[in-house]
Structures are given as C-alpha cells and as structure tokens.
XYZ file of C-alpha atoms in Angstrom:
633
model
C 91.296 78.651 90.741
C 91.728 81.404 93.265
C 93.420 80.205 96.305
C 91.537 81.471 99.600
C 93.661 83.397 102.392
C 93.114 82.390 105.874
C 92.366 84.617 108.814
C 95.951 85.993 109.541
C 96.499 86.794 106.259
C 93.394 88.636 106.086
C 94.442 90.750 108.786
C 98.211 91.515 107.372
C 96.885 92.461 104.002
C 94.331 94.783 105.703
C 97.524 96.229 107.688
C 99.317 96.743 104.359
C 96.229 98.356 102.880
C 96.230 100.776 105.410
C 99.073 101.568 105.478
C 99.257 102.230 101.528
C 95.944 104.848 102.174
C 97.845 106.587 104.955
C 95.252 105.363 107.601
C 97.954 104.041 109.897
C 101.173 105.171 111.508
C 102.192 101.961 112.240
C 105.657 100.860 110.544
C 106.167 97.758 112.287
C 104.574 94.101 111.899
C 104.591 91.515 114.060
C 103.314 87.995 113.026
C 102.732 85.664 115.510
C 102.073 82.497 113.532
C 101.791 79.277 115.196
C 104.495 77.035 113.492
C 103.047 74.925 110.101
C 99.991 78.367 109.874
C 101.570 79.768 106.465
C 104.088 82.590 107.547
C 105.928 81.948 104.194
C 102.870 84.170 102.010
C 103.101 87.141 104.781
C 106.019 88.763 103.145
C 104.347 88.361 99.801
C 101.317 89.896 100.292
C 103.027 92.760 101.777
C 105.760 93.463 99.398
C 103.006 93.092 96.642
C 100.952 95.864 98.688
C 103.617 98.394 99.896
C 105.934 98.077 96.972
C 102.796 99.230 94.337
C 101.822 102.017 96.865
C 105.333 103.217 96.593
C 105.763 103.160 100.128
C 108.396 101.006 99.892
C 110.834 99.909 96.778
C 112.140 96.442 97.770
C 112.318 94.003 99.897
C 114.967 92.457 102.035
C 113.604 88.782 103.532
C 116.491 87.592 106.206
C 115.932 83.728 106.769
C 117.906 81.871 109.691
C 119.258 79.250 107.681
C 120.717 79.271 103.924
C 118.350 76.324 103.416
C 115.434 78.528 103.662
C 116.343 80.586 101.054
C 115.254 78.623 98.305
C 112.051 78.368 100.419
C 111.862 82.204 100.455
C 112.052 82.647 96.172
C 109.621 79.717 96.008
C 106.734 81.773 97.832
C 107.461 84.610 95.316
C 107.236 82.516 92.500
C 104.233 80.205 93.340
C 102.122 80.786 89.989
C 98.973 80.596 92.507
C 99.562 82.712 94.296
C 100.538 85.617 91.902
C 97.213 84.609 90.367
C 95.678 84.916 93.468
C 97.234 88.299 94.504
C 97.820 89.711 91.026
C 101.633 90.211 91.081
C 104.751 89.717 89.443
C 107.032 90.478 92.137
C 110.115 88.223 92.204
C 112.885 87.961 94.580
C 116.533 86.066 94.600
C 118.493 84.312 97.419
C 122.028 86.622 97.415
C 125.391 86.280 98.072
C 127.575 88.995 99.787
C 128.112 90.595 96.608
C 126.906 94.085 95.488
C 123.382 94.973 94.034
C 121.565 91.800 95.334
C 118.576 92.193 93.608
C 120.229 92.412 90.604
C 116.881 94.316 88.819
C 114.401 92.211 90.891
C 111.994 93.357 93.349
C 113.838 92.310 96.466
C 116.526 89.754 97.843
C 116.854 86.584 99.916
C 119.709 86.211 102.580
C 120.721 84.755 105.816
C 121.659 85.918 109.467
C 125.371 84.739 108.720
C 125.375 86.675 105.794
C 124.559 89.743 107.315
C 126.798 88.965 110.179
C 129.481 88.615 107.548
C 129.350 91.851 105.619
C 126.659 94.157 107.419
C 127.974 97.131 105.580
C 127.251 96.088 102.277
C 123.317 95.560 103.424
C 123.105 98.919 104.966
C 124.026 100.723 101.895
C 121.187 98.820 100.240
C 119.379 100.163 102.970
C 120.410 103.369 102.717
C 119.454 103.316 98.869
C 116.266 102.164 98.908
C 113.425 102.218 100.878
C 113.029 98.754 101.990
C 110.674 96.324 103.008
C 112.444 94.039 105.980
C 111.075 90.679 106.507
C 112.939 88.587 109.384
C 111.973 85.546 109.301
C 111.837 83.393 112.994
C 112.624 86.491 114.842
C 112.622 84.849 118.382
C 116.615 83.208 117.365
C 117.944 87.078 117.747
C 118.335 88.402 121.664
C 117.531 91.563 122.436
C 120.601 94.151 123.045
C 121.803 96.216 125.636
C 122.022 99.369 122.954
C 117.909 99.057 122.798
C 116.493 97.533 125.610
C 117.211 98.675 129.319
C 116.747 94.779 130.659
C 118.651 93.389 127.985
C 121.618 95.878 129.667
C 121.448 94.214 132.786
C 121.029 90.394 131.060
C 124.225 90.803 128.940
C 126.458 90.253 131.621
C 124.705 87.061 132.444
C 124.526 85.500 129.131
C 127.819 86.503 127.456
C 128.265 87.138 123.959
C 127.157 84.283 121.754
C 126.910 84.369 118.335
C 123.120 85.063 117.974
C 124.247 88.172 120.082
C 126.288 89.145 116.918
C 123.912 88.619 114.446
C 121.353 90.497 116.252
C 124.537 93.537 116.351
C 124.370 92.769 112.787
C 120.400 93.381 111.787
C 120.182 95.671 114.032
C 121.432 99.019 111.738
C 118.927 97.338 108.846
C 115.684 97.666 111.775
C 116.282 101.093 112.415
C 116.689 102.306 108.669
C 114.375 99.874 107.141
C 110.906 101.829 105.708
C 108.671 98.571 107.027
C 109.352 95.974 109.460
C 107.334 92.366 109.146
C 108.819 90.191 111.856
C 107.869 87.026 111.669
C 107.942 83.936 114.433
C 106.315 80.238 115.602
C 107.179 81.671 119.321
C 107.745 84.673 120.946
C 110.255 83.551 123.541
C 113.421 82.060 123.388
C 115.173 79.200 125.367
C 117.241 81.170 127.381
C 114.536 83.453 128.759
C 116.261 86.398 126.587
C 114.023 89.173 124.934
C 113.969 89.586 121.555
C 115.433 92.475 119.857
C 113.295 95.080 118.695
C 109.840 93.668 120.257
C 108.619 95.947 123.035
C 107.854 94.871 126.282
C 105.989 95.516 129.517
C 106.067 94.020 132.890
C 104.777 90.442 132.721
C 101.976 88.767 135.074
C 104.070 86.673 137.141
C 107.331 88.177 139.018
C 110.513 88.402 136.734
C 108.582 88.333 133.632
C 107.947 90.312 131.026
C 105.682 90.175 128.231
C 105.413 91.391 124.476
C 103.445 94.717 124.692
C 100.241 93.624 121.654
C 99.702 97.131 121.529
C 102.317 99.617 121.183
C 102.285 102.082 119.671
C 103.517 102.052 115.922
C 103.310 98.106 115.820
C 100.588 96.255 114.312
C 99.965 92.595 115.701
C 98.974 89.750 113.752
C 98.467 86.664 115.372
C 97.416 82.915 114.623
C 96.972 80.492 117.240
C 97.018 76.953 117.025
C 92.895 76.980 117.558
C 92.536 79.067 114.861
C 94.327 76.887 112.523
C 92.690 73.598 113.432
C 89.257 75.622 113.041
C 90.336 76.613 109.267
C 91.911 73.579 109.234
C 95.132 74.904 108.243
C 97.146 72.189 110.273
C 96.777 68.907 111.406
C 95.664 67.815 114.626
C 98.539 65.782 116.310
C 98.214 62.676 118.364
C 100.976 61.747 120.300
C 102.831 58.441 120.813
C 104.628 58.838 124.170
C 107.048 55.205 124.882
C 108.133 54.620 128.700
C 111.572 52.594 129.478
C 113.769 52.098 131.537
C 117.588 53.124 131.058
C 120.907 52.261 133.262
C 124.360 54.451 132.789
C 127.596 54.367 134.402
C 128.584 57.420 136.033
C 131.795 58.471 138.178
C 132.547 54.464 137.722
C 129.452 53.729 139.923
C 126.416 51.536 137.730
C 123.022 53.652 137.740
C 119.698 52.542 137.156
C 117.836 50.924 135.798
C 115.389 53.641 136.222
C 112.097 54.617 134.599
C 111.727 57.301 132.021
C 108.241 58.346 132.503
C 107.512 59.854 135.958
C 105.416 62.765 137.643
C 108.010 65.205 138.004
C 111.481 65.690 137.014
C 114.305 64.667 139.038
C 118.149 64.188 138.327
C 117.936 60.978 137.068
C 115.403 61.730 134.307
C 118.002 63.482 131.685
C 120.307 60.903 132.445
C 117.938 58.452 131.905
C 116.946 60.205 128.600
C 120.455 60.456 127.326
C 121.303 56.799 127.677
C 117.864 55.820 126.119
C 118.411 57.717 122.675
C 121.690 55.974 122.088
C 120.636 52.230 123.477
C 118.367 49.907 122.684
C 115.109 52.056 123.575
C 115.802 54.657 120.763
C 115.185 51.533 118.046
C 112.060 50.597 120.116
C 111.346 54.111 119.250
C 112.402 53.909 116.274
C 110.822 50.797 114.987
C 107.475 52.444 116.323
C 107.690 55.088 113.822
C 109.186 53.218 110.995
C 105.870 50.753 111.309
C 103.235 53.489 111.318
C 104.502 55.304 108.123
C 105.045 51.698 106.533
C 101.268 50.975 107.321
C 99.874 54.416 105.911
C 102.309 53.768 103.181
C 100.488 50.911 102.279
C 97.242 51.958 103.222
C 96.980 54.730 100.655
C 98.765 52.973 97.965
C 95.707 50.645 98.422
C 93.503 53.407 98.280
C 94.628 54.729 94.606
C 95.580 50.890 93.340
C 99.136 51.940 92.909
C 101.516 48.352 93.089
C 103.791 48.045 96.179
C 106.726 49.915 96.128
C 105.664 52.381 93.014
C 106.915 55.989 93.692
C 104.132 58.490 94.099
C 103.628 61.741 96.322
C 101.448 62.133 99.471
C 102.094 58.971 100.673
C 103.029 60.706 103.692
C 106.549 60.712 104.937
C 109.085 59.695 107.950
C 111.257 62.427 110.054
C 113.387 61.121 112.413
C 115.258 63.689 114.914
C 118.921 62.718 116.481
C 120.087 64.208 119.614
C 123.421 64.152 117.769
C 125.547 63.032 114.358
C 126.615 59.886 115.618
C 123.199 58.755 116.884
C 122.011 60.183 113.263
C 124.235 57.590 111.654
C 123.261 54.653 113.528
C 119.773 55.028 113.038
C 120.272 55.271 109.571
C 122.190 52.038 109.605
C 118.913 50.503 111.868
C 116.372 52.003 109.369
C 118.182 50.366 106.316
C 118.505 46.817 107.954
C 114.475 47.419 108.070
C 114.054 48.001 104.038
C 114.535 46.122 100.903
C 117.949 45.988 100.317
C 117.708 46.935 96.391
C 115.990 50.198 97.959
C 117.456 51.090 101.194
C 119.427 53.901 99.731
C 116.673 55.020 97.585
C 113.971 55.531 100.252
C 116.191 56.412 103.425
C 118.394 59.215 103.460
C 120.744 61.258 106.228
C 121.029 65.128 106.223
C 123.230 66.696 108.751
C 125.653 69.366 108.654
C 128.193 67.443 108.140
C 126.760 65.134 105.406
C 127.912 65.567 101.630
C 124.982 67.430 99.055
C 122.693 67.825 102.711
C 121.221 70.659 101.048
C 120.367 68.642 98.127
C 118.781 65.570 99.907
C 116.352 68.503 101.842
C 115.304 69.433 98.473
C 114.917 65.784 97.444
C 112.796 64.992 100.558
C 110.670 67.700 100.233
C 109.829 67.867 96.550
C 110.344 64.093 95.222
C 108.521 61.185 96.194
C 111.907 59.611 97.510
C 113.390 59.528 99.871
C 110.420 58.903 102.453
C 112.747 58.675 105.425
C 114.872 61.644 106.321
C 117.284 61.422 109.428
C 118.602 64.418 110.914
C 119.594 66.543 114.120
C 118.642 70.093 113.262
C 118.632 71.123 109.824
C 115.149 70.289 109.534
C 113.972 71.357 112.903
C 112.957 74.947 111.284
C 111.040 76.263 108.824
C 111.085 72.556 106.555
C 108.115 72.756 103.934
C 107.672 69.248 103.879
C 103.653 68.697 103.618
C 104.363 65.034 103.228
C 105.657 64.392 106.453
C 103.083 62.457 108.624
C 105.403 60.537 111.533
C 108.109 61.868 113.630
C 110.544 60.066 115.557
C 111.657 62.485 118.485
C 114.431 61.123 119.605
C 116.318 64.577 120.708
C 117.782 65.457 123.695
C 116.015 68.783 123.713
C 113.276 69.838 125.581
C 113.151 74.100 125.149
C 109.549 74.753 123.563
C 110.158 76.870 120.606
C 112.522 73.567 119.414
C 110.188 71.301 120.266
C 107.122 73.618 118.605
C 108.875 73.826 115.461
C 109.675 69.621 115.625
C 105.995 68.767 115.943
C 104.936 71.301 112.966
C 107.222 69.719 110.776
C 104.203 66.791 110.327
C 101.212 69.348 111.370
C 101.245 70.404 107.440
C 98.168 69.777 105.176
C 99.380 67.493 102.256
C 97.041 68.626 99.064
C 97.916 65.146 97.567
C 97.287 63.017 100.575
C 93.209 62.873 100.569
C 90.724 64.745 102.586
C 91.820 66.955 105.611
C 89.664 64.124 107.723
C 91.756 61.249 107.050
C 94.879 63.320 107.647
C 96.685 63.352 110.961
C 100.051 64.361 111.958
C 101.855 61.195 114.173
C 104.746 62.391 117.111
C 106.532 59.481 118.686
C 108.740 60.767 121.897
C 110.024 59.346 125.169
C 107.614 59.553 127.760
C 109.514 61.591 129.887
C 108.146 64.612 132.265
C 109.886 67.186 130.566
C 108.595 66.525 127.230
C 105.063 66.361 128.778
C 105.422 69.621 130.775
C 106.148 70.963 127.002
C 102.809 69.225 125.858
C 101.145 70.734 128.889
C 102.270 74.236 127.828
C 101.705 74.014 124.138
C 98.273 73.894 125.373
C 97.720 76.345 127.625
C 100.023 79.278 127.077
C 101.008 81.590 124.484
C 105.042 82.052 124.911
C 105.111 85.834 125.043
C 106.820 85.318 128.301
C 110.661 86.813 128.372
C 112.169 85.127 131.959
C 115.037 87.200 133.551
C 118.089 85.523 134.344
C 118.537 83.733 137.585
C 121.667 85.057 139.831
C 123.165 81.577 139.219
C 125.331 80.972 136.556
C 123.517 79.307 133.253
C 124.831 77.204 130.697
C 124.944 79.112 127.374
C 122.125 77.978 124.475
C 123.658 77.249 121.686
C 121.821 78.138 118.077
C 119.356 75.693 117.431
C 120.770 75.323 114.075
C 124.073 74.348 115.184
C 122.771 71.714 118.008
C 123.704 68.990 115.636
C 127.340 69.480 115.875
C 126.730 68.441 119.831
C 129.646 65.239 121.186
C 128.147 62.157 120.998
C 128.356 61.852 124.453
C 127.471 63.580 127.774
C 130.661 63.963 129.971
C 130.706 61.538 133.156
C 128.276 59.772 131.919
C 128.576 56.071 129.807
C 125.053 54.615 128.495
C 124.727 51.179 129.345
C 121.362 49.248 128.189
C 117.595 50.668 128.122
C 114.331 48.855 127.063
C 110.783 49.584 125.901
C 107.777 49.478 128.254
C 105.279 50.756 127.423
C 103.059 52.941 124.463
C 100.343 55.243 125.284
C 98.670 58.062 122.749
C 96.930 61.583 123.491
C 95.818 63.869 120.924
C 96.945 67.618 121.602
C 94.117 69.950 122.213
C 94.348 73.056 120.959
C 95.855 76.143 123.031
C 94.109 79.502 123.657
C 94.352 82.141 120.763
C 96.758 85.157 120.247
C 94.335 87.636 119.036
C 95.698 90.316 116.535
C 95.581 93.557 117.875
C 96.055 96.627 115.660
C 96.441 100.044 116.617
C 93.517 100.978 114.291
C 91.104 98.914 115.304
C 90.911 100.806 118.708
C 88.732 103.023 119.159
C 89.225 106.862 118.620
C 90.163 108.406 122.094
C 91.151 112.470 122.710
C 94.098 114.146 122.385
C 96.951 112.470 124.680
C 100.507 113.172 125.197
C 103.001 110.432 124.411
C 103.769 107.912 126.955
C 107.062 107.913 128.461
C 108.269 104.738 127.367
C 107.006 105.245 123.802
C 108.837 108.075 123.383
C 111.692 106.542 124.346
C 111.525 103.715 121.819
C 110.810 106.355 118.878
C 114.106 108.454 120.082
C 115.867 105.383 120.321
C 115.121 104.277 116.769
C 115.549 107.640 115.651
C 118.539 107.942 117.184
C 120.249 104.414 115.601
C 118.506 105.965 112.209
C 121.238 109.076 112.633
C 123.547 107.147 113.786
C 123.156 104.152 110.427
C 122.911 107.529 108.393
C 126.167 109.159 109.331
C 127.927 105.688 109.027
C 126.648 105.209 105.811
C 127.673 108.268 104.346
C 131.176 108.209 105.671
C 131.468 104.354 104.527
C 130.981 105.871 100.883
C 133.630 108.561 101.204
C 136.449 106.236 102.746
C 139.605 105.066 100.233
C 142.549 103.511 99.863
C 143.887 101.944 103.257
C 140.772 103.679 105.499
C 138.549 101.169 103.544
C 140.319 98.038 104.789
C 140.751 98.942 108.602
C 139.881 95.664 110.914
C 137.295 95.405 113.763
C 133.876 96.310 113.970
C 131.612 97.495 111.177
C 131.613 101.833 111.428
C 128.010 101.786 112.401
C 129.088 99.788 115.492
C 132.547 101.871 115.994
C 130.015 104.778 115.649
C 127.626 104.092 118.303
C 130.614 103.519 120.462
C 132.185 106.994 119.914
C 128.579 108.726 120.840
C 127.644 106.576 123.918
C 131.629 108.119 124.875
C 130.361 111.617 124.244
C 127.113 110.851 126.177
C 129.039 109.769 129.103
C 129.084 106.632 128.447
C 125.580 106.021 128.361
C 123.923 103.410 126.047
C 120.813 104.811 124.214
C 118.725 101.740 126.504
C 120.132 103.754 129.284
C 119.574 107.219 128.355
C 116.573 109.378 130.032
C 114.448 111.157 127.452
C 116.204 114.217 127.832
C 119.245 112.672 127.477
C 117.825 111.169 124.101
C 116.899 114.263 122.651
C 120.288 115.945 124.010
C 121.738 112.921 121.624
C 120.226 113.964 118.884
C 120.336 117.182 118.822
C 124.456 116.902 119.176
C 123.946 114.865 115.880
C 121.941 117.402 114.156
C 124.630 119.577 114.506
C 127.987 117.348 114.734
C 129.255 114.224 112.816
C 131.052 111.483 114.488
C 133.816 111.017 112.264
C 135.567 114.325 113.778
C 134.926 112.807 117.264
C 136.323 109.032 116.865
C 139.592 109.852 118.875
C 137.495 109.216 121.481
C 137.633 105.724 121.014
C 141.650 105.155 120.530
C 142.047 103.751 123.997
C 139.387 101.065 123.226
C 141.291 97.948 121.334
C 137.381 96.989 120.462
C 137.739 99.981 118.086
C 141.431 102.094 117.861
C 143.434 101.859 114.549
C 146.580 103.632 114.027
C 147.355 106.754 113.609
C 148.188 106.445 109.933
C 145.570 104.451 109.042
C 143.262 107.588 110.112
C 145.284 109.759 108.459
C 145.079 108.150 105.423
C 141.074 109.429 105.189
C 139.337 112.330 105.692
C 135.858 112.411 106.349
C 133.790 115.232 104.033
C 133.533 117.900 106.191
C 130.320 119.557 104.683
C 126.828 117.727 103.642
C 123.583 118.882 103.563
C 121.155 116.948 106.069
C 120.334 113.828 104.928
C 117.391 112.034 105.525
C 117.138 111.193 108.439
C 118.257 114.598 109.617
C 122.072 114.394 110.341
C 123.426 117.341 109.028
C 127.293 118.633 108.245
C 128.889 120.074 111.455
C 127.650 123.682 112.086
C 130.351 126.277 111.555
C 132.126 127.781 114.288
C-alpha cells in the first residue's frame, strides 16, 4: 500500500519537478517544517527527482548530530517509501575518509565532521554535482563574509564553535548544484541570522525577517495548523505544576517564593533552578511517571496483553535534565518507582557522557524497552521516537527553538498506538512565566524573526547539543528545599501558517532589471564559487610538505588573501561594483601568486620554505565556474 504525501511534500516534489523540466531558476530550498511534520522524506523525494533528471549526481545530507545519521540512511531505505516514490536510491553515514559514497547515491555526515576536514568535502563537491541537504539549518549563524549585519554582529557574539562550522559548510553552499535547507525554526536563540537565508528589514525595529520570496529560493512551509488538519502530529495538552522554591545566595536564605507568576522577575530563574534539583522536580517527576504508567496499562487492557508483557506503541516516557547530575538522580528516583527485577530493563539514561548512549537511543526508539529514557540534550533534536507520549520538562532552558523541538519529541503519530483520536501527546513543565511566554508564542508567531544584538554585553549560547555538559550548579547560588502546589492543563492551539511561496507560482510580470540586493547575493555566491574553485584546484596540485601546512583550510586562507587585494573589504561589504571588480580580477588572476599578502597575518603566514616547497600550476584553462589561469603579460 502506497503511502500518501502530505501537503509540504506535495509542494517540494512539485519544486523538484520543475526544476528537472527547466521551468524554474530557483537552486535553493527552504523547508520550513514545524518540528515532528516529516522533514526526514524531503531530501528523498528530491534526490530521487534531481538525481534521475541528471541535474544533480549525489547527494550530501549534513545532520547536526552523529546520532542522526543513522536516522538519515533509514529514510533512504524505508521499503515504503521507495515503493511509494519508485526509487532505489541509497545513501551511507561517512567518516572523514575519501570517496564517501563509496558507489552509492549520496552520503550521510555531521557538522563536526565537516568542521574537521572541510577540504576533503569540497573536493567531493568539486567532483560532482551535488545535492546539499542541511538538516536543522537554524544551529549555523550567519557570517560576516555573506551577510552585511552579520559583519556588524560578529563583534558582539565572538567566535563560538557553531561560528566555525558555519566557516566550514559554507565553501559546500556556494559550490553545491541544489540547496534543500531544512529547519523546525527559523531563528536562533541568540537573535543571530542564519547563514545563507536572505533577509529583509523586519516589522518591528531591530528585526529582520527571512525574505519568502527571493529570488532563486523556493519556500516550502508547514505550520503547526496544517499538520493538526492532516493530522500529521498530535495535539499537545499541557501539564503546567506551580511550587514554591527557597536557595541560599551570597550566604543570605531566599524564598520561599512561587514559581508561577504574571511576569518574570529575578527571582523566577532562581526559583526554577533550585526546583529542578529539589524536591519539586520528583513532584514533577512522579506526575509524568503516573500518566505513562496509566496509558501503559490502559492499552495493554485494550489488546488483552498480561501486565508487564513487552509490546510496541504502548507509548513511551522522556524525561529532560537541566544537567548530568540531575539526569542521574532522576534515574535513581524513577527506579525506586519500578519493579525491582525490571528497573534496569524499562528505565534507561543517555547522556553524553553515558557508556553505549548511542546504543540505548537506538534501543528506545526501535524496541519496546526501555519505556523511560532520561536525558539532557541528546534527544532534544531530531529523535524519531513515535512512541513517546509524556514528557517530563524539567530543563533549565527556555529559548523556543529548544523548547519547540522538546515538545515534538511526543507530538509524533505512533502507527501502532490506535486511532489518531485516542492519541495525544502529554508535556509536564514548571509553571513558570517564561515557559508560558514560550507557549504564548508557539501560538501566535512564526520565528522568522532575526533580533540584533543589544549594545550590552550577552552571555554566549552554547550548542544545544552540548547543553548537557552544563555544572550541576549555578554559581552563588545553593538550592535549598521546593514543593508542589499546584497542577493545571491547557491544550496548545494551533499557530498561524507559514505559507509556501515559490517563485513560480507568481504571476508573470514584464521585463525588470535586477534588484540591487539580489544582485548582490548572486555576485556574492558567485564570487565564493571562484573563490571554492581556485582552492580546489590548487589543493589537488600541492605535495610533499605544502600538503601538511597548519591553520586554516586554503579556501578560508584564500578568501583572506582577496578581501587583502580588495582593500580589505569582505564580499558582505563590497558595493556591486566592487563585486564585479572582484571577479573580474579572478577571471584573470589566481590567488596562489598573490598569498604573500597574507604573511603578516599569524591567522594564515607559513614559512618561507614551506611555500617554497610548492608551486602552484601556473596555466589552466577556466574551469567551471569561470576562474581562469593568469592572463599573460
């Protein structure tokens, strides 16, 4: 039986399709998927598309976290689905080792990979026209090298590491045949673009907002409406718990004061922190553990299976730590709770600092045991667990793309749980004001927001990935006691929709001249294009000790060297003539013969015999992206 596609993947496979017949320019794809819609198939449909139209030849999927990868083949290889869609297209999860594929349509890595040896993935690049799928987009900032605000942001936010991976993927964006950028959000925690989305001026002052309809880009988006009207997730009633929480801080006892309130106010993530790691958390915690116990039971009742026989979609407990310690303990709470002969069995911990954590994911999501998963962050993101009916929310965190990707995490149909009516996805939380000024936005807006930076110093946002590596504790202050109050529930009402919007689909208008700013994105691209081209090429002809020189990938040393020549100007800061000036110099020059320029830079010199020890080819016919060998005379 032929499985049906929903809406959004309508839409991408008619992108795809129009693209194969030529009736598009567009080359870039942006899917705006509200977390738990089915991003995972996008990629799949259009590999299967653009890889038989020959308009690409494989396809490079970049996944934030290595436990996605196995996530990644799994869409590939769903029998159903290449029923469904009539391919055979298969993909593996690679190493940093070369030919990836290894004779398979495409290949599986992560960020850190890339990060790790971005070379190696531009030469795929470079030999193949490729398909790049980046999967949860919003976790890479925008750069200064490509967007103009982004130049005047980096000094306020620093260099972090998604800064460097975002250095890293960038080269693969701008040589890449087809970009499908997939997200749950499309703004990040810190207020940060992302890179490679365009932007315009947002409604509100220092905003800005994803431009829907640029030109080249084709927008494909899902809301959380749409979903619950194909019912493609769960409707989500919330289980918000008031207390009451005391700390000790600079010596002096605070408190006891009340979680829930109408505003925030500098007690309340005090009063938060002490409550996850005291005796409110296992109020919390018992909450959750009694729910999934009772639909447990229920539907074991339901298909006259005995108590504790293992079966699947019996639905399933998540519990979120605000840190490793916390993780542990209410492991230890959850097991005084169960059976002793099967406390191990049906309770497990994954953290990133857990032996086999990798393993137990697997477990949870594709065995009938465990039921109970604790974590901090591994499972935040992108966690196909369908089973998973109750969370515990007992994080720290309140940034809306975390606390998105949280609630989807139970928002999944289960096939093997029953009709979509008696399914309902359960979210237990403190009933704090920040977490219901979150609730209060899931409904109402549509994150395409990017916030500039306020002139006061912020605190750096760490990965979301890396979160659970956190201290247990929060410096000055010393938890004391906390208590239960009180439980209320809401459902979540649905937000308003994201409506795909396709260049195509507007309608015919006259001859017009380019726009300003969309010129300036093309030369931009086709500018890093030259540049990834010229750096490629060279990276081939280096030997001996020139191909073990430290520092910065020669794509990055190369950029360097022509912002130098272009007076120092970043392509984000270039005018359009400037652009054009750029590459017209690299139409007609090669960078290699100019890197002296950079020998005063310790981001970038190497010695003098180190240089010497490789010389660049010093005649090529244009390549194809247009660079060509350095004109004589």
């Amino acid at each position: 039986m032929q499985r049906p596609l929903r809406s959004h993947q309508r839409q991408l496979a008619a992108v795809v399709q129009a693209m194969a017949a030529g009736e598009t320019e567009a080359r870039d794809i942006l899917a705006a998927v509200t977390p738990g819609g089915g991003k995972s198939l996008l990629p799949v449909l259009a590999a299967a598309a653009l890889i038989g139209a020959g308009i690409v030849e494989r396809v490079c999927w970049i996944v934030p976290r290595d436990s996605l990868r196995l996530q990644a083949e799994e869409a590939f290889a769903d029998p159903a689905w290449r029923a469904t869609l009539g391919h055979a297209l298969s993909v593996r999860a690679a190493e940093n080792a070369p030919d990836p594929c290894r004779g398979l349509a495409g290949y599986v890595t992560t960020y850190q990979a890339v990060a790790a040896a971005p070379d190696l993935h531009l030469a795929e690049f470079r030999r193949h026209r490729t398909l790049l799928v980046i999967d949860e987009m919003h976790h890479l900032p925008a750069l200064a090298e490509t967007d103009p605000v982004a130049a005047a942001q980096a000094e306020a936010a620093g260099e972090d590491q998604a800064s460097a991976w975002s250095r890293a993927i960038l080269p693969l964006l701008e040589t890449s045949a087809v970009r499908l950028l997939l997200s749950g959000t499309l703004e990040r925690a810190d207020g940060r673009g992302i890179l490679w989305l365009p932007y315009r001026r947002g409604p509100r002052a220092r905003t800005r907002e994803v431009e829907l309809d640029a030109e080249g880009w084709a927008v494909v988006g899902y809301s959380r409406a749409q979903a619950l009207a194909e019912r493609a997730v769960l409707p989500v009633t919330f289980g918000a718990l008031d207390g009451e929480a005391s700390w000790r801080e600079e010596e002096v006892e605070v408190g006891p004061h009340r979680l829930s309130a109408p505003f925030p106010s500098e007690t309340t993530r005090p009063a938060l922190f002490t409550a996850l790691r005291t005796g409110f958390a296992e109020a919390l915690l018992r909450e959750a553990f009694v729910a999934i116990r009772d639909l447990r039971t229920r539907r074991r009742e339901a298909r006259g299976l005995p108590p504790g026989a293992p079966a699947r979609g019996l639905g399933k407990l998540l519990v979120v730590a605000p840190d490793q310690t916390a993780a542990r303990h209410y492991l230890e709470v959850l097991r005084r709770w169960i059976p002793p002969a099967q406390a191990e069995e049906v309770s497990a911990l994954a953290t990133s600092d857990t032996p086999r954590a990798h393993e137990v994911l697997a477990a949870f999501r594709l065995r009938p045991e465990p039921s109970i998963l604790v974590t901090v962050a591994m499972a935040y993101e992108g966690l196909d667990a369908p089973e998973v009916a109750v969370v515990a929310a007992l994080t720290h965190i309140r940034s809306r793309p975390w606390l998105e990707q949280m609630v989807a995490r139970a928002t999944r149909v289960d096939p093997q749980a029953g009709p979509y009516e008696e399914q309902r996805a359960l979210v237990f939380h403190p009933d704090d004001p920040l977490f219901g000024g979150f609730r209060r936005r899931m409904e109402t807006e549509q994150g395409t927001l990017a916030k500039r930076p306020q002139e006061r110093r912020r605190q750096p946002i760490l990965p979301m990935w890396l979160l659970d590596q956190l201290p247990p504790a929060k410096e000055g202050i010393t938890p004391l006691a906390s208590n239960a109050l009180a439980l209320r529930y809401d459902t979540l009402r649905p937000g308003p929709e994201l409506a795909m919007r396709r260049p195509e689909q507007e309608e015919a208008q006259g001859e017009m001249l380019e726009v300003p700013s969309a010129a300036e994105r093309r030369l931009r691209a086709r500018l890093g294009e030259m540049v990834a081209i010229q750096a490629v090429e060279d990276e081939a002809g280096r030997a001996g000790p020139r191909a073990g020189v430290a520092g910065p990938g020669l794509y990055h040393r190369y950029n360097a060297c022509l912002k130098r020549i272009m007076g120092d100007k970043s392509r984000a800061q270039m005018t359009l003539a400037e652009l054009q000036a750029a590459i017209g110099w690299l139409e007609r020059n090669r960078l290699s013969d100019h890197l002296h320029l950079l020998d005063h830079d310790p981001r970038y010199a190497w010695s003098v015999r180190k240089r010497g020890a490789w010389k660049p080819p010093v005649a090529r016919r244009a390549g194809p992206g247009g660079a060509s060998a350095k004109a004589a005379g």
